[in-house]
Structure formats: C-alpha cells, structure tokens
PDB file of N, CA, C and O in Angstrom:
ATOM      1  N   MET A   7      -6.163 -33.650 -38.222  1.00  0.00           N
ATOM      2  CA  MET A   7      -6.343 -33.998 -36.846  1.00  0.00           C
ATOM      3  C   MET A   7      -4.983 -34.372 -36.264  1.00  0.00           C
ATOM      4  O   MET A   7      -4.176 -35.022 -36.914  1.00  0.00           O
ATOM      5  N   ASP A   8      -4.743 -33.957 -35.047  1.00  0.00           N
ATOM      6  CA  ASP A   8      -3.501 -34.286 -34.339  1.00  0.00           C
ATOM      7  C   ASP A   8      -3.635 -35.641 -33.654  1.00  0.00           C
ATOM      8  O   ASP A   8      -4.659 -35.932 -33.041  1.00  0.00           O
ATOM      9  N   ILE A   9      -2.577 -36.438 -33.745  1.00  0.00           N
ATOM     10  CA  ILE A   9      -2.533 -37.737 -33.075  1.00  0.00           C
ATOM     11  C   ILE A   9      -1.240 -37.815 -32.286  1.00  0.00           C
ATOM     12  O   ILE A   9      -0.176 -37.449 -32.790  1.00  0.00           O
ATOM     13  N   ARG A  10      -1.338 -38.269 -31.052  1.00  0.00           N
ATOM     14  CA  ARG A  10      -0.149 -38.513 -30.216  1.00  0.00           C
ATOM     15  C   ARG A  10      -0.232 -39.937 -29.710  1.00  0.00           C
ATOM     16  O   ARG A  10      -1.258 -40.364 -29.200  1.00  0.00           O
ATOM     17  N   ILE A  11       0.880 -40.672 -29.849  1.00  0.00           N
ATOM     18  CA  ILE A  11       0.937 -42.065 -29.438  1.00  0.00           C
ATOM     19  C   ILE A  11       2.029 -42.210 -28.386  1.00  0.00           C
ATOM     20  O   ILE A  11       3.180 -41.859 -28.639  1.00  0.00           O
ATOM     21  N   GLY A  12       1.658 -42.712 -27.219  1.00  0.00           N
ATOM     22  CA  GLY A  12       2.620 -42.961 -26.159  1.00  0.00           C
ATOM     23  C   GLY A  12       3.100 -44.401 -26.219  1.00  0.00           C
ATOM     24  O   GLY A  12       2.320 -45.309 -26.484  1.00  0.00           O
ATOM     25  N   ILE A  13       4.382 -44.598 -25.990  1.00  0.00           N
ATOM     26  CA  ILE A  13       5.000 -45.915 -26.046  1.00  0.00           C
ATOM     27  C   ILE A  13       5.517 -46.264 -24.648  1.00  0.00           C
ATOM     28  O   ILE A  13       6.151 -45.443 -23.991  1.00  0.00           O
ATOM     29  N   PHE A  14       5.251 -47.508 -24.190  1.00  0.00           N
ATOM     30  CA  PHE A  14       5.772 -47.961 -22.901  1.00  0.00           C
ATOM     31  C   PHE A  14       7.294 -47.896 -22.891  1.00  0.00           C
ATOM     32  O   PHE A  14       7.952 -48.189 -23.887  1.00  0.00           O
ATOM     33  N   ASN A  15       7.869 -47.527 -21.747  1.00  0.00           N
ATOM     34  CA  ASN A  15       9.316 -47.466 -21.528  1.00  0.00           C
ATOM     35  C   ASN A  15      10.036 -46.541 -22.497  1.00  0.00           C
ATOM     36  O   ASN A  15      11.195 -46.766 -22.832  1.00  0.00           O
ATOM     37  N   SER A  16       9.345 -45.522 -22.965  1.00  0.00           N
ATOM     38  CA  SER A  16       9.952 -44.525 -23.848  1.00  0.00           C
ATOM     39  C   SER A  16       9.549 -43.141 -23.352  1.00  0.00           C
ATOM     40  O   SER A  16       8.361 -42.875 -23.177  1.00  0.00           O
ATOM     41  N   PRO A  17      10.525 -42.254 -23.130  1.00  0.00           N
ATOM     42  CA  PRO A  17      10.188 -40.924 -22.628  1.00  0.00           C
ATOM     43  C   PRO A  17       9.547 -40.023 -23.688  1.00  0.00           C
ATOM     44  O   PRO A  17       8.960 -39.015 -23.362  1.00  0.00           O
ATOM     45  N   ARG A  18       9.662 -40.400 -24.943  1.00  0.00           N
ATOM     46  CA  ARG A  18       9.108 -39.578 -26.014  1.00  0.00           C
ATOM     47  C   ARG A  18       7.851 -40.212 -26.576  1.00  0.00           C
ATOM     48  O   ARG A  18       7.627 -41.403 -26.456  1.00  0.00           O
ATOM     49  N   GLU A  19       7.049 -39.387 -27.198  1.00  0.00           N
ATOM     50  CA  GLU A  19       5.840 -39.874 -27.845  1.00  0.00           C
ATOM     51  C   GLU A  19       5.915 -39.584 -29.340  1.00  0.00           C
ATOM     52  O   GLU A  19       6.708 -38.754 -29.776  1.00  0.00           O
ATOM     53  N   ILE A  20       5.097 -40.264 -30.105  1.00  0.00           N
ATOM     54  CA  ILE A  20       5.003 -40.027 -31.540  1.00  0.00           C
ATOM     55  C   ILE A  20       3.861 -39.048 -31.751  1.00  0.00           C
ATOM     56  O   ILE A  20       2.751 -39.278 -31.291  1.00  0.00           O
ATOM     57  N   GLY A  21       4.122 -37.965 -32.444  1.00  0.00           N
ATOM     58  CA  GLY A  21       3.091 -36.974 -32.709  1.00  0.00           C
ATOM     59  C   GLY A  21       3.088 -36.587 -34.174  1.00  0.00           C
ATOM     60  O   GLY A  21       4.145 -36.357 -34.759  1.00  0.00           O
ATOM     61  N   PHE A  22       1.893 -36.554 -34.782  1.00  0.00           N
ATOM     62  CA  PHE A  22       1.775 -36.170 -36.186  1.00  0.00           C
ATOM     63  C   PHE A  22       0.350 -35.734 -36.488  1.00  0.00           C
ATOM     64  O   PHE A  22      -0.551 -35.911 -35.683  1.00  0.00           O
ATOM     65  N   GLU A  23       0.157 -35.155 -37.674  1.00  0.00           N
ATOM     66  CA  GLU A  23      -1.155 -34.739 -38.138  1.00  0.00           C
ATOM     67  C   GLU A  23      -1.584 -35.641 -39.280  1.00  0.00           C
ATOM     68  O   GLU A  23      -0.763 -36.034 -40.103  1.00  0.00           O
ATOM     69  N   THR A  24      -2.864 -35.968 -39.312  1.00  0.00           N
ATOM     70  CA  THR A  24      -3.397 -36.804 -40.375  1.00  0.00           C
ATOM     71  C   THR A  24      -4.667 -36.187 -40.929  1.00  0.00           C
ATOM     72  O   THR A  24      -5.321 -35.388 -40.259  1.00  0.00           O
ATOM     73  N   SER A  25      -4.983 -36.560 -42.153  1.00  0.00           N
ATOM     74  CA  SER A  25      -6.205 -36.048 -42.775  1.00  0.00           C
ATOM     75  C   SER A  25      -7.358 -37.036 -42.626  1.00  0.00           C
ATOM     76  O   SER A  25      -8.457 -36.767 -43.098  1.00  0.00           O
ATOM     77  N   GLN A  26      -7.118 -38.167 -41.970  1.00  0.00           N
ATOM     78  CA  GLN A  26      -8.164 -39.161 -41.753  1.00  0.00           C
ATOM     79  C   GLN A  26      -9.180 -38.631 -40.740  1.00  0.00           C
ATOM     80  O   GLN A  26      -8.803 -37.949 -39.790  1.00  0.00           O
ATOM     81  N   PRO A  27     -10.453 -38.965 -40.908  1.00  0.00           N
ATOM     82  CA  PRO A  27     -11.458 -38.542 -39.920  1.00  0.00           C
ATOM     83  C   PRO A  27     -11.260 -39.277 -38.590  1.00  0.00           C
ATOM     84  O   PRO A  27     -10.705 -40.380 -38.543  1.00  0.00           O
ATOM     85  N   ALA A  28     -11.723 -38.667 -37.514  1.00  0.00           N
ATOM     86  CA  ALA A  28     -11.525 -39.198 -36.169  1.00  0.00           C
ATOM     87  C   ALA A  28     -12.138 -40.581 -36.001  1.00  0.00           C
ATOM     88  O   ALA A  28     -11.529 -41.463 -35.387  1.00  0.00           O
ATOM     89  N   ASN A  29     -13.325 -40.800 -36.549  1.00  0.00           N
ATOM     90  CA  ASN A  29     -13.963 -42.105 -36.366  1.00  0.00           C
ATOM     91  C   ASN A  29     -13.190 -43.215 -37.081  1.00  0.00           C
ATOM     92  O   ASN A  29     -13.125 -44.337 -36.600  1.00  0.00           O
ATOM     93  N   GLU A  30     -12.566 -42.917 -38.207  1.00  0.00           N
ATOM     94  CA  GLU A  30     -11.762 -43.906 -38.926  1.00  0.00           C
ATOM     95  C   GLU A  30     -10.503 -44.276 -38.131  1.00  0.00           C
ATOM     96  O   GLU A  30     -10.129 -45.440 -38.033  1.00  0.00           O
ATOM     97  N   VAL A  31      -9.850 -43.271 -37.545  1.00  0.00           N
ATOM     98  CA  VAL A  31      -8.660 -43.514 -36.733  1.00  0.00           C
ATOM     99  C   VAL A  31      -9.041 -44.312 -35.491  1.00  0.00           C
ATOM    100  O   VAL A  31      -8.346 -45.261 -35.107  1.00  0.00           O
ATOM    101  N   GLU A  32     -10.153 -43.967 -34.881  1.00  0.00           N
ATOM    102  CA  GLU A  32     -10.610 -44.678 -33.683  1.00  0.00           C
ATOM    103  C   GLU A  32     -10.899 -46.144 -33.991  1.00  0.00           C
ATOM    104  O   GLU A  32     -10.548 -47.036 -33.215  1.00  0.00           O
ATOM    105  N   GLU A  33     -11.514 -46.433 -35.137  1.00  0.00           N
ATOM    106  CA  GLU A  33     -11.788 -47.812 -35.534  1.00  0.00           C
ATOM    107  C   GLU A  33     -10.493 -48.578 -35.790  1.00  0.00           C
ATOM    108  O   GLU A  33     -10.379 -49.753 -35.430  1.00  0.00           O
ATOM    109  N   THR A  34      -9.509 -47.925 -36.388  1.00  0.00           N
ATOM    110  CA  THR A  34      -8.219 -48.557 -36.647  1.00  0.00           C
ATOM    111  C   THR A  34      -7.517 -48.915 -35.345  1.00  0.00           C
ATOM    112  O   THR A  34      -6.962 -50.007 -35.200  1.00  0.00           O
ATOM    113  N   VAL A  35      -7.542 -47.992 -34.385  1.00  0.00           N
ATOM    114  CA  VAL A  35      -6.918 -48.241 -33.079  1.00  0.00           C
ATOM    115  C   VAL A  35      -7.649 -49.365 -32.353  1.00  0.00           C
ATOM    116  O   VAL A  35      -7.017 -50.266 -31.791  1.00  0.00           O
ATOM    117  N   ALA A  36      -8.969 -49.349 -32.375  1.00  0.00           N
ATOM    118  CA  ALA A  36      -9.750 -50.385 -31.697  1.00  0.00           C
ATOM    119  C   ALA A  36      -9.486 -51.757 -32.311  1.00  0.00           C
ATOM    120  O   ALA A  36      -9.361 -52.750 -31.588  1.00  0.00           O
ATOM    121  N   ALA A  37      -9.395 -51.836 -33.627  1.00  0.00           N
ATOM    122  CA  ALA A  37      -9.117 -53.112 -34.300  1.00  0.00           C
ATOM    123  C   ALA A  37      -7.730 -53.630 -33.935  1.00  0.00           C
ATOM    124  O   ALA A  37      -7.541 -54.827 -33.722  1.00  0.00           O
ATOM    125  N   ALA A  38      -6.758 -52.733 -33.856  1.00  0.00           N
ATOM    126  CA  ALA A  38      -5.394 -53.135 -33.495  1.00  0.00           C
ATOM    127  C   ALA A  38      -5.344 -53.635 -32.054  1.00  0.00           C
ATOM    128  O   ALA A  38      -4.692 -54.632 -31.758  1.00  0.00           O
ATOM    129  N   LEU A  39      -6.044 -52.968 -31.158  1.00  0.00           N
ATOM    130  CA  LEU A  39      -6.053 -53.375 -29.752  1.00  0.00           C
ATOM    131  C   LEU A  39      -6.851 -54.658 -29.525  1.00  0.00           C
ATOM    132  O   LEU A  39      -6.603 -55.375 -28.556  1.00  0.00           O
ATOM    133  N   ALA A  40      -7.794 -54.948 -30.414  1.00  0.00           N
ATOM    134  CA  ALA A  40      -8.578 -56.175 -30.295  1.00  0.00           C
ATOM    135  C   ALA A  40      -7.764 -57.400 -30.699  1.00  0.00           C
ATOM    136  O   ALA A  40      -8.218 -58.524 -30.526  1.00  0.00           O
ATOM    137  N   GLY A  41      -6.580 -57.175 -31.234  1.00  0.00           N
ATOM    138  CA  GLY A  41      -5.696 -58.287 -31.551  1.00  0.00           C
ATOM    139  C   GLY A  41      -5.826 -58.822 -32.948  1.00  0.00           C
ATOM    140  O   GLY A  41      -5.328 -59.892 -33.251  1.00  0.00           O
ATOM    141  N   GLN A  42      -6.503 -58.099 -33.827  1.00  0.00           N
ATOM    142  CA  GLN A  42      -6.683 -58.583 -35.183  1.00  0.00           C
ATOM    143  C   GLN A  42      -5.386 -58.554 -35.988  1.00  0.00           C
ATOM    144  O   GLN A  42      -5.166 -59.394 -36.838  1.00  0.00           O
ATOM    145  N   SER A  43      -4.497 -57.593 -35.702  1.00  0.00           N
ATOM    146  CA  SER A  43      -3.272 -57.485 -36.491  1.00  0.00           C
ATOM    147  C   SER A  43      -1.995 -57.560 -35.656  1.00  0.00           C
ATOM    148  O   SER A  43      -0.957 -57.945 -36.156  1.00  0.00           O
ATOM    149  N   GLY A  44      -2.047 -57.129 -34.399  1.00  0.00           N
ATOM    150  CA  GLY A  44      -0.853 -57.129 -33.558  1.00  0.00           C
ATOM    151  C   GLY A  44      -0.051 -55.851 -33.655  1.00  0.00           C
ATOM    152  O   GLY A  44       0.930 -55.681 -32.950  1.00  0.00           O
ATOM    153  N   TYR A  45      -0.445 -54.950 -34.523  1.00  0.00           N
ATOM    154  CA  TYR A  45       0.231 -53.667 -34.656  1.00  0.00           C
ATOM    155  C   TYR A  45      -0.767 -52.591 -35.061  1.00  0.00           C
ATOM    156  O   TYR A  45      -1.844 -52.893 -35.574  1.00  0.00           O
ATOM    157  N   LEU A  46      -0.400 -51.354 -34.800  1.00  0.00           N
ATOM    158  CA  LEU A  46      -1.193 -50.192 -35.190  1.00  0.00           C
ATOM    159  C   LEU A  46      -0.474 -49.506 -36.334  1.00  0.00           C
ATOM    160  O   LEU A  46       0.705 -49.182 -36.224  1.00  0.00           O
ATOM    161  N   LYS A  47      -1.167 -49.290 -37.436  1.00  0.00           N
ATOM    162  CA  LYS A  47      -0.573 -48.656 -38.611  1.00  0.00           C
ATOM    163  C   LYS A  47      -1.397 -47.430 -38.980  1.00  0.00           C
ATOM    164  O   LYS A  47      -2.578 -47.535 -39.280  1.00  0.00           O
ATOM    165  N   LEU A  48      -0.754 -46.265 -38.904  1.00  0.00           N
ATOM    166  CA  LEU A  48      -1.400 -45.002 -39.263  1.00  0.00           C
ATOM    167  C   LEU A  48      -0.473 -44.222 -40.181  1.00  0.00           C
ATOM    168  O   LEU A  48       0.743 -44.395 -40.144  1.00  0.00           O
ATOM    169  N   SER A  49      -1.048 -43.338 -40.984  1.00  0.00           N
ATOM    170  CA  SER A  49      -0.233 -42.500 -41.866  1.00  0.00           C
ATOM    171  C   SER A  49      -0.558 -41.042 -41.609  1.00  0.00           C
ATOM    172  O   SER A  49      -1.679 -40.691 -41.248  1.00  0.00           O
ATOM    173  N   ASP A  50       0.455 -40.185 -41.814  1.00  0.00           N
ATOM    174  CA  ASP A  50       0.244 -38.767 -41.593  1.00  0.00           C
ATOM    175  C   ASP A  50      -0.135 -38.079 -42.899  1.00  0.00           C
ATOM    176  O   ASP A  50      -0.241 -38.708 -43.951  1.00  0.00           O
ATOM    177  N   SER A  51      -0.353 -36.779 -42.825  1.00  0.00           N
ATOM    178  CA  SER A  51      -0.794 -36.016 -43.986  1.00  0.00           C
ATOM    179  C   SER A  51       0.310 -35.822 -45.020  1.00  0.00           C
ATOM    180  O   SER A  51       0.033 -35.423 -46.143  1.00  0.00           O
ATOM    181  N   LYS A  52       1.559 -36.133 -44.661  1.00  0.00           N
ATOM    182  CA  LYS A  52       2.674 -35.997 -45.597  1.00  0.00           C
ATOM    183  C   LYS A  52       3.030 -37.312 -46.270  1.00  0.00           C
ATOM    184  O   LYS A  52       3.933 -37.358 -47.092  1.00  0.00           O
ATOM    185  N   GLY A  53       2.358 -38.399 -45.901  1.00  0.00           N
ATOM    186  CA  GLY A  53       2.596 -39.690 -46.524  1.00  0.00           C
ATOM    187  C   GLY A  53       3.461 -40.644 -45.726  1.00  0.00           C
ATOM    188  O   GLY A  53       3.677 -41.771 -46.152  1.00  0.00           O
ATOM    189  N   LYS A  54       3.964 -40.227 -44.564  1.00  0.00           N
ATOM    190  CA  LYS A  54       4.746 -41.127 -43.723  1.00  0.00           C
ATOM    191  C   LYS A  54       3.821 -42.143 -43.068  1.00  0.00           C
ATOM    192  O   LYS A  54       2.688 -41.831 -42.714  1.00  0.00           O
ATOM    193  N   VAL A  55       4.324 -43.368 -42.885  1.00  0.00           N
ATOM    194  CA  VAL A  55       3.548 -44.440 -42.261  1.00  0.00           C
ATOM    195  C   VAL A  55       4.183 -44.779 -40.917  1.00  0.00           C
ATOM    196  O   VAL A  55       5.399 -44.934 -40.819  1.00  0.00           O
ATOM    197  N   TYR A  56       3.360 -44.880 -39.889  1.00  0.00           N
ATOM    198  CA  TYR A  56       3.809 -45.215 -38.541  1.00  0.00           C
ATOM    199  C   TYR A  56       3.229 -46.571 -38.174  1.00  0.00           C
ATOM    200  O   TYR A  56       2.022 -46.770 -38.211  1.00  0.00           O
ATOM    201  N   ILE A  57       4.101 -47.516 -37.824  1.00  0.00           N
ATOM    202  CA  ILE A  57       3.682 -48.846 -37.406  1.00  0.00           C
ATOM    203  C   ILE A  57       4.205 -49.078 -35.993  1.00  0.00           C
ATOM    204  O   ILE A  57       5.409 -49.022 -35.764  1.00  0.00           O
ATOM    205  N   VAL A  58       3.288 -49.322 -35.064  1.00  0.00           N
ATOM    206  CA  VAL A  58       3.649 -49.498 -33.660  1.00  0.00           C
ATOM    207  C   VAL A  58       3.050 -50.821 -33.183  1.00  0.00           C
ATOM    208  O   VAL A  58       1.850 -51.056 -33.350  1.00  0.00           O
ATOM    209  N   PRO A  59       3.857 -51.713 -32.584  1.00  0.00           N
ATOM    210  CA  PRO A  59       3.295 -52.952 -32.027  1.00  0.00           C
ATOM    211  C   PRO A  59       2.314 -52.629 -30.907  1.00  0.00           C
ATOM    212  O   PRO A  59       2.572 -51.748 -30.080  1.00  0.00           O
ATOM    213  N   THR A  60       1.190 -53.310 -30.881  1.00  0.00           N
ATOM    214  CA  THR A  60       0.175 -53.011 -29.866  1.00  0.00           C
ATOM    215  C   THR A  60       0.652 -53.338 -28.461  1.00  0.00           C
ATOM    216  O   THR A  60       0.150 -52.776 -27.495  1.00  0.00           O
ATOM    217  N   VAL A  61       1.634 -54.207 -28.328  1.00  0.00           N
ATOM    218  CA  VAL A  61       2.185 -54.539 -27.011  1.00  0.00           C
ATOM    219  C   VAL A  61       2.826 -53.307 -26.383  1.00  0.00           C
ATOM    220  O   VAL A  61       2.806 -53.139 -25.168  1.00  0.00           O
ATOM    221  N   GLY A  62       3.375 -52.412 -27.194  1.00  0.00           N
ATOM    222  CA  GLY A  62       4.070 -51.244 -26.685  1.00  0.00           C
ATOM    223  C   GLY A  62       3.211 -50.004 -26.529  1.00  0.00           C
ATOM    224  O   GLY A  62       3.694 -48.965 -26.086  1.00  0.00           O
ATOM    225  N   LEU A  63       1.935 -50.064 -26.875  1.00  0.00           N
ATOM    226  CA  LEU A  63       1.074 -48.885 -26.804  1.00  0.00           C
ATOM    227  C   LEU A  63       0.714 -48.542 -25.360  1.00  0.00           C
ATOM    228  O   LEU A  63       0.170 -49.365 -24.637  1.00  0.00           O
ATOM    229  N   ALA A  64       1.032 -47.334 -24.956  1.00  0.00           N
ATOM    230  CA  ALA A  64       0.615 -46.837 -23.646  1.00  0.00           C
ATOM    231  C   ALA A  64      -0.705 -46.077 -23.784  1.00  0.00           C
ATOM    232  O   ALA A  64      -1.625 -46.245 -22.995  1.00  0.00           O
ATOM    233  N   TYR A  65      -0.792 -45.216 -24.806  1.00  0.00           N
ATOM    234  CA  TYR A  65      -2.022 -44.471 -25.072  1.00  0.00           C
ATOM    235  C   TYR A  65      -2.006 -43.949 -26.503  1.00  0.00           C
ATOM    236  O   TYR A  65      -0.965 -43.852 -27.142  1.00  0.00           O
ATOM    237  N   VAL A  66      -3.194 -43.627 -27.005  1.00  0.00           N
ATOM    238  CA  VAL A  66      -3.356 -42.969 -28.296  1.00  0.00           C
ATOM    239  C   VAL A  66      -4.291 -41.799 -28.056  1.00  0.00           C
ATOM    240  O   VAL A  66      -5.431 -41.987 -27.622  1.00  0.00           O
ATOM    241  N   GLU A  67      -3.800 -40.602 -28.302  1.00  0.00           N
ATOM    242  CA  GLU A  67      -4.591 -39.390 -28.066  1.00  0.00           C
ATOM    243  C   GLU A  67      -4.995 -38.795 -29.408  1.00  0.00           C
ATOM    244  O   GLU A  67      -4.149 -38.500 -30.251  1.00  0.00           O
ATOM    245  N   LEU A  68      -6.306 -38.623 -29.590  1.00  0.00           N
ATOM    246  CA  LEU A  68      -6.827 -38.020 -30.814  1.00  0.00           C
ATOM    247  C   LEU A  68      -7.194 -36.577 -30.519  1.00  0.00           C
ATOM    248  O   LEU A  68      -7.978 -36.301 -29.616  1.00  0.00           O
ATOM    249  N   GLY A  69      -6.623 -35.662 -31.294  1.00  0.00           N
ATOM    250  CA  GLY A  69      -6.900 -34.242 -31.111  1.00  0.00           C
ATOM    251  C   GLY A  69      -8.127 -33.814 -31.882  1.00  0.00           C
ATOM    252  O   GLY A  69      -8.862 -34.630 -32.439  1.00  0.00           O
ATOM    253  N   SER A  70      -8.327 -32.534 -31.951  1.00  0.00           N
ATOM    254  CA  SER A  70      -9.479 -32.004 -32.662  1.00  0.00           C
ATOM    255  C   SER A  70      -9.257 -32.085 -34.164  1.00  0.00           C
ATOM    256  O   SER A  70      -8.134 -32.126 -34.646  1.00  0.00           O
ATOM    257  N   GLU A  71     -10.366 -32.115 -34.907  1.00  0.00           N
ATOM    258  CA  GLU A  71     -10.278 -32.196 -36.351  1.00  0.00           C
ATOM    259  C   GLU A  71     -10.091 -30.826 -36.991  1.00  0.00           C
ATOM    260  O   GLU A  71      -9.863 -30.736 -38.179  1.00  0.00           O
ATOM    261  N   GLU A  72     -10.202 -29.756 -36.210  1.00  0.00           N
ATOM    262  CA  GLU A  72     -10.011 -28.419 -36.742  1.00  0.00           C
ATOM    263  C   GLU A  72      -8.530 -28.168 -36.995  1.00  0.00           C
ATOM    264  O   GLU A  72      -7.684 -28.547 -36.201  1.00  0.00           O
ATOM    265  N   SER A  73      -8.222 -27.524 -38.096  1.00  0.00           N
ATOM    266  CA  SER A  73      -6.845 -27.166 -38.359  1.00  0.00           C
ATOM    267  C   SER A  73      -6.524 -25.893 -37.577  1.00  0.00           C
ATOM    268  O   SER A  73      -7.387 -25.036 -37.355  1.00  0.00           O
ATOM    269  N   ARG A  74      -5.276 -25.782 -37.155  1.00  0.00           N
ATOM    270  CA  ARG A  74      -4.877 -24.618 -36.392  1.00  0.00           C
ATOM    271  C   ARG A  74      -4.732 -23.421 -37.318  1.00  0.00           C
ATOM    272  O   ARG A  74      -4.242 -23.539 -38.429  1.00  0.00           O
ATOM    273  N   ARG A  75      -5.131 -22.287 -36.824  1.00  0.00           N
ATOM    274  CA  ARG A  75      -4.997 -21.060 -37.600  1.00  0.00           C
ATOM    275  C   ARG A  75      -3.640 -20.452 -37.359  1.00  0.00           C
ATOM    276  O   ARG A  75      -3.127 -20.473 -36.232  1.00  0.00           O
ATOM    277  N   VAL A  76      -3.068 -19.911 -38.387  1.00  0.00           N
ATOM    278  CA  VAL A  76      -1.760 -19.272 -38.280  1.00  0.00           C
ATOM    279  C   VAL A  76      -1.955 -17.785 -38.552  1.00  0.00           C
ATOM    280  O   VAL A  76      -2.597 -17.394 -39.516  1.00  0.00           O
ATOM    281  N   GLY A  77      -1.397 -16.970 -37.693  1.00  0.00           N
ATOM    282  CA  GLY A  77      -1.504 -15.531 -37.874  1.00  0.00           C
ATOM    283  C   GLY A  77      -2.634 -14.925 -37.066  1.00  0.00           C
ATOM    284  O   GLY A  77      -3.234 -15.572 -36.213  1.00  0.00           O
ATOM    285  N   PHE A  78      -2.931 -13.696 -37.361  1.00  0.00           N
ATOM    286  CA  PHE A  78      -3.974 -12.973 -36.636  1.00  0.00           C
ATOM    287  C   PHE A  78      -5.275 -13.036 -37.396  1.00  0.00           C
ATOM    288  O   PHE A  78      -5.302 -12.886 -38.611  1.00  0.00           O
ATOM    289  N   VAL A  79      -6.356 -13.256 -36.676  1.00  0.00           N
ATOM    290  CA  VAL A  79      -7.682 -13.304 -37.286  1.00  0.00           C
ATOM    291  C   VAL A  79      -8.431 -12.071 -36.822  1.00  0.00           C
ATOM    292  O   VAL A  79      -8.527 -11.788 -35.637  1.00  0.00           O
ATOM    293  N   ALA A  80      -8.976 -11.346 -37.758  1.00  0.00           N
ATOM    294  CA  ALA A  80      -9.708 -10.120 -37.418  1.00  0.00           C
ATOM    295  C   ALA A  80     -11.147 -10.363 -37.137  1.00  0.00           C
ATOM    296  O   ALA A  80     -11.753 -11.273 -37.518  1.00  0.00           O
TER     297      ALA A  80
END
C-alpha cells in the first residue's frame, strides 16, 4: 500500500510503500493523533522506519492496497 505524509512548512512529502494492511495503518495514525505517543511511527516494505512528530502532520494519505503492475498485461 502507498502512504504519503505531508509535513507542515515543508514543500516535500514523505512517500513510501508498506506491506501493512490499511486498517492497521489507520489505527496507528489515529492513535498517534489522539495524543497517546506524540509521534507517528511507520515502516516501509524495505525495513526503513519513519518517525514524524504529530505536531508537524499536515495529512496522511493511504493509497490502494493493490500492487502496481509493471509491463503489459494481455
């Protein structure tokens, strides 16, 4: 699934793919925004960890869970 995170006062966004299901990512974002931890921590499919303070979150966009196809499909 594709995830894009917008940061306040930053022209760039964080974008990565993760193997986590959409409902799990949504629960993690909701818990972070509820103030339980003060930061959002997600990991991508390659093992990188992204930690973003919730104060700086502008938006979190969850893409589709389908993987993109490469090449021509007959």
